[in-house]
Coordinates of C-alpha atoms in Angstrom, one line a residue:
M21 CA 4.2 -8.4 18.6
K22 CA 3.0 -11.2 16.3
I23 CA 1.8 -10.4 12.7
K24 CA -0.3 -12.5 10.4
V25 CA -1.0 -12.1 6.7
G26 CA -4.2 -13.3 5.1
F27 CA -5.3 -13.5 1.5
G28 CA -8.9 -13.5 0.2
F29 CA -10.6 -13.9 -3.2
D30 CA -14.2 -13.8 -4.3
V31 CA -16.1 -13.7 -7.6
H32 CA -19.8 -13.2 -8.4
R33 CA -21.7 -13.2 -11.6
L34 CA -23.3 -10.1 -13.0
V35 CA -27.1 -10.3 -13.6
P36 CA -29.9 -8.0 -14.5
E37 CA -32.4 -6.7 -11.9
R38 CA -29.9 -6.7 -9.0
E39 CA -28.4 -3.7 -7.2
L40 CA -24.6 -3.4 -7.5
W41 CA -22.9 -3.2 -4.1
L42 CA -19.1 -2.9 -3.9
G43 CA -17.1 -1.9 -0.9
G44 CA -20.2 -1.3 1.2
I45 CA -21.7 1.3 -1.2
R46 CA -24.4 1.1 -3.9
I47 CA -23.1 1.9 -7.4
E48 CA -25.5 2.8 -10.2
H49 CA -25.1 0.2 -12.9
S50 CA -27.3 -1.8 -15.4
T51 CA -26.5 -5.1 -13.6
G52 CA -25.7 -6.3 -10.1
L53 CA -24.0 -9.2 -8.6
A54 CA -25.8 -12.5 -8.0
G55 CA -25.5 -14.1 -4.6
H56 CA -27.2 -15.3 -1.4
S57 CA -26.3 -12.0 0.3
D58 CA -26.0 -8.6 -1.4
A59 CA -23.0 -10.3 -3.1
D60 CA -20.5 -7.5 -2.3
V61 CA -17.5 -9.3 -3.8
L62 CA -15.0 -6.7 -2.4
I63 CA -16.3 -7.2 1.2
H64 CA -16.4 -11.0 0.8
A65 CA -12.7 -11.1 -0.3
L66 CA -11.8 -8.9 2.6
C67 CA -13.7 -11.1 5.1
D68 CA -11.9 -14.2 3.8
A69 CA -8.5 -12.4 4.1
L70 CA -9.3 -11.4 7.7
L71 CA -10.5 -14.8 8.7
G72 CA -7.6 -16.5 7.0
A73 CA -5.0 -14.4 8.7
A74 CA -6.6 -15.2 12.1
N75 CA -6.8 -18.9 11.2
L76 CA -10.6 -18.8 11.5
R77 CA -11.5 -20.7 8.3
D78 CA -13.5 -18.7 5.7
I79 CA -16.6 -16.7 5.1
G80 CA -18.7 -19.7 4.0
F81 CA -17.9 -21.5 7.2
H82 CA -19.1 -18.6 9.4
F83 CA -21.9 -17.3 7.1
P84 CA -23.1 -20.2 4.9
D85 CA -25.1 -19.4 1.8
T86 CA -27.5 -22.2 2.9
A87 CA -28.6 -20.3 6.0
A88 CA -31.8 -18.3 5.7
Q89 CA -30.5 -15.7 8.2
F90 CA -27.9 -14.6 5.7
K91 CA -30.4 -14.3 2.7
N92 CA -30.0 -10.8 1.1
I93 CA -27.9 -9.7 4.1
D94 CA -25.9 -6.5 3.9
S95 CA -22.3 -7.6 3.6
K96 CA -21.3 -4.8 5.9
I97 CA -22.9 -6.8 8.7
L98 CA -20.8 -9.8 7.7
L99 CA -17.7 -7.6 7.8
L100 CA -18.6 -6.2 11.2
K101 CA -19.1 -9.8 12.5
T102 CA -15.8 -10.9 11.0
V103 CA -13.9 -8.0 12.6
D104 CA -15.5 -8.9 15.9
L105 CA -14.4 -12.5 15.5
I106 CA -10.7 -11.6 14.8
R107 CA -10.7 -9.0 17.7
K108 CA -12.0 -11.7 20.1
E109 CA -8.8 -13.6 19.1
G110 CA -6.7 -10.6 20.1
Y111 CA -5.9 -9.3 16.6
E112 CA -6.1 -5.7 15.3
I113 CA -6.0 -4.8 11.6
G114 CA -2.7 -3.3 10.5
N115 CA -3.8 -2.7 6.9
A116 CA -5.9 -4.1 4.0
D117 CA -4.9 -4.0 0.3
I118 CA -7.8 -4.8 -2.1
T119 CA -8.0 -5.1 -5.9
V120 CA -11.3 -5.3 -7.8
C121 CA -11.4 -6.6 -11.3
A122 CA -14.3 -5.2 -13.4
E123 CA -14.6 -3.8 -17.0
Q124 CA -17.7 -1.8 -16.0
P125 CA -18.6 0.3 -14.2
K126 CA -15.5 2.4 -13.8
L127 CA -14.7 2.2 -10.1
N128 CA -12.1 4.8 -9.5
P129 CA -14.6 7.6 -8.8
H130 CA -16.2 5.4 -6.0
I131 CA -13.0 4.4 -4.2
P132 CA -13.0 7.3 -1.7
A133 CA -16.5 6.4 -0.6
M134 CA -15.7 2.7 -0.4
K135 CA -12.6 3.5 1.8
E136 CA -14.7 5.7 4.0
K137 CA -17.4 3.1 4.5
L138 CA -15.0 0.2 5.1
A139 CA -13.0 2.3 7.7
E140 CA -16.2 3.1 9.5
V141 CA -17.4 -0.5 9.6
M142 CA -13.9 -1.9 10.7
H143 CA -13.1 1.0 13.1
I144 CA -9.8 1.7 11.4
Q145 CA -8.3 4.7 9.6
E146 CA -8.9 5.2 5.9
E147 CA -5.2 5.4 5.4
D148 CA -5.0 1.7 6.4
I149 CA -7.2 0.7 3.5
S150 CA -6.0 0.5 -0.1
I151 CA -8.5 -0.2 -2.9
K152 CA -7.4 -0.5 -6.5
A153 CA -9.6 -1.0 -9.6
T154 CA -8.4 -2.8 -12.7
T155 CA -9.7 -4.6 -15.8
T156 CA -8.7 -7.8 -17.5
E157 CA -8.3 -6.0 -20.8
K158 CA -11.5 -7.7 -22.2
L159 CA -10.1 -11.2 -21.4
G160 CA -12.1 -13.9 -19.6
F161 CA -15.4 -13.7 -17.7
T162 CA -14.5 -10.3 -16.3
G163 CA -13.6 -9.0 -19.7
R164 CA -16.8 -10.2 -21.2
E165 CA -18.6 -8.4 -18.3
E166 CA -20.0 -11.7 -16.9
G167 CA -18.8 -11.1 -13.4
I168 CA -16.6 -9.1 -11.0
S169 CA -13.8 -10.5 -8.9
A170 CA -11.8 -9.1 -5.9
Y171 CA -8.6 -10.0 -4.2
A172 CA -7.6 -8.8 -0.7
V173 CA -4.5 -9.1 1.5
V174 CA -4.5 -8.0 5.1
L175 CA -2.0 -7.7 7.9
L176 CA -3.2 -8.5 11.4
E177 CA -1.2 -7.7 14.6
K178 CA -1.5 -9.5 17.9
K179 CA 0.0 -7.7 20.8

């Protein structure tokens, strides 16, 4: 069995009058993330980690923010397409470990729903997905509540 590790990172700016989507679920908040798609920073970091592990470039290569077909797209669709791409290469997801950096809203209450939604989309067990929430202790753009960032590491297995 061959294993591959991938790392992903993404960041989006918080803006008024946008819905906040994280981990495939809508979270009530006064601001949302700006982006060409629904700007789900968690899913975007996860897609980059999956694509990187399979040596398939990155999310911008497969789903460019200049393409009209991806305007306001649900990032769960991008994740499903990403998982299809890696499975066509013979890989299965071993596990995913994701960290989201945000001062507000508090994300811990939403983590079980995020894990459930991601497991459903990727057709894996919830126990194979770890999601953690942290702050930057009021430092930097995240601390000033200007944006949210996410980091993801995945393990792929090729049998």
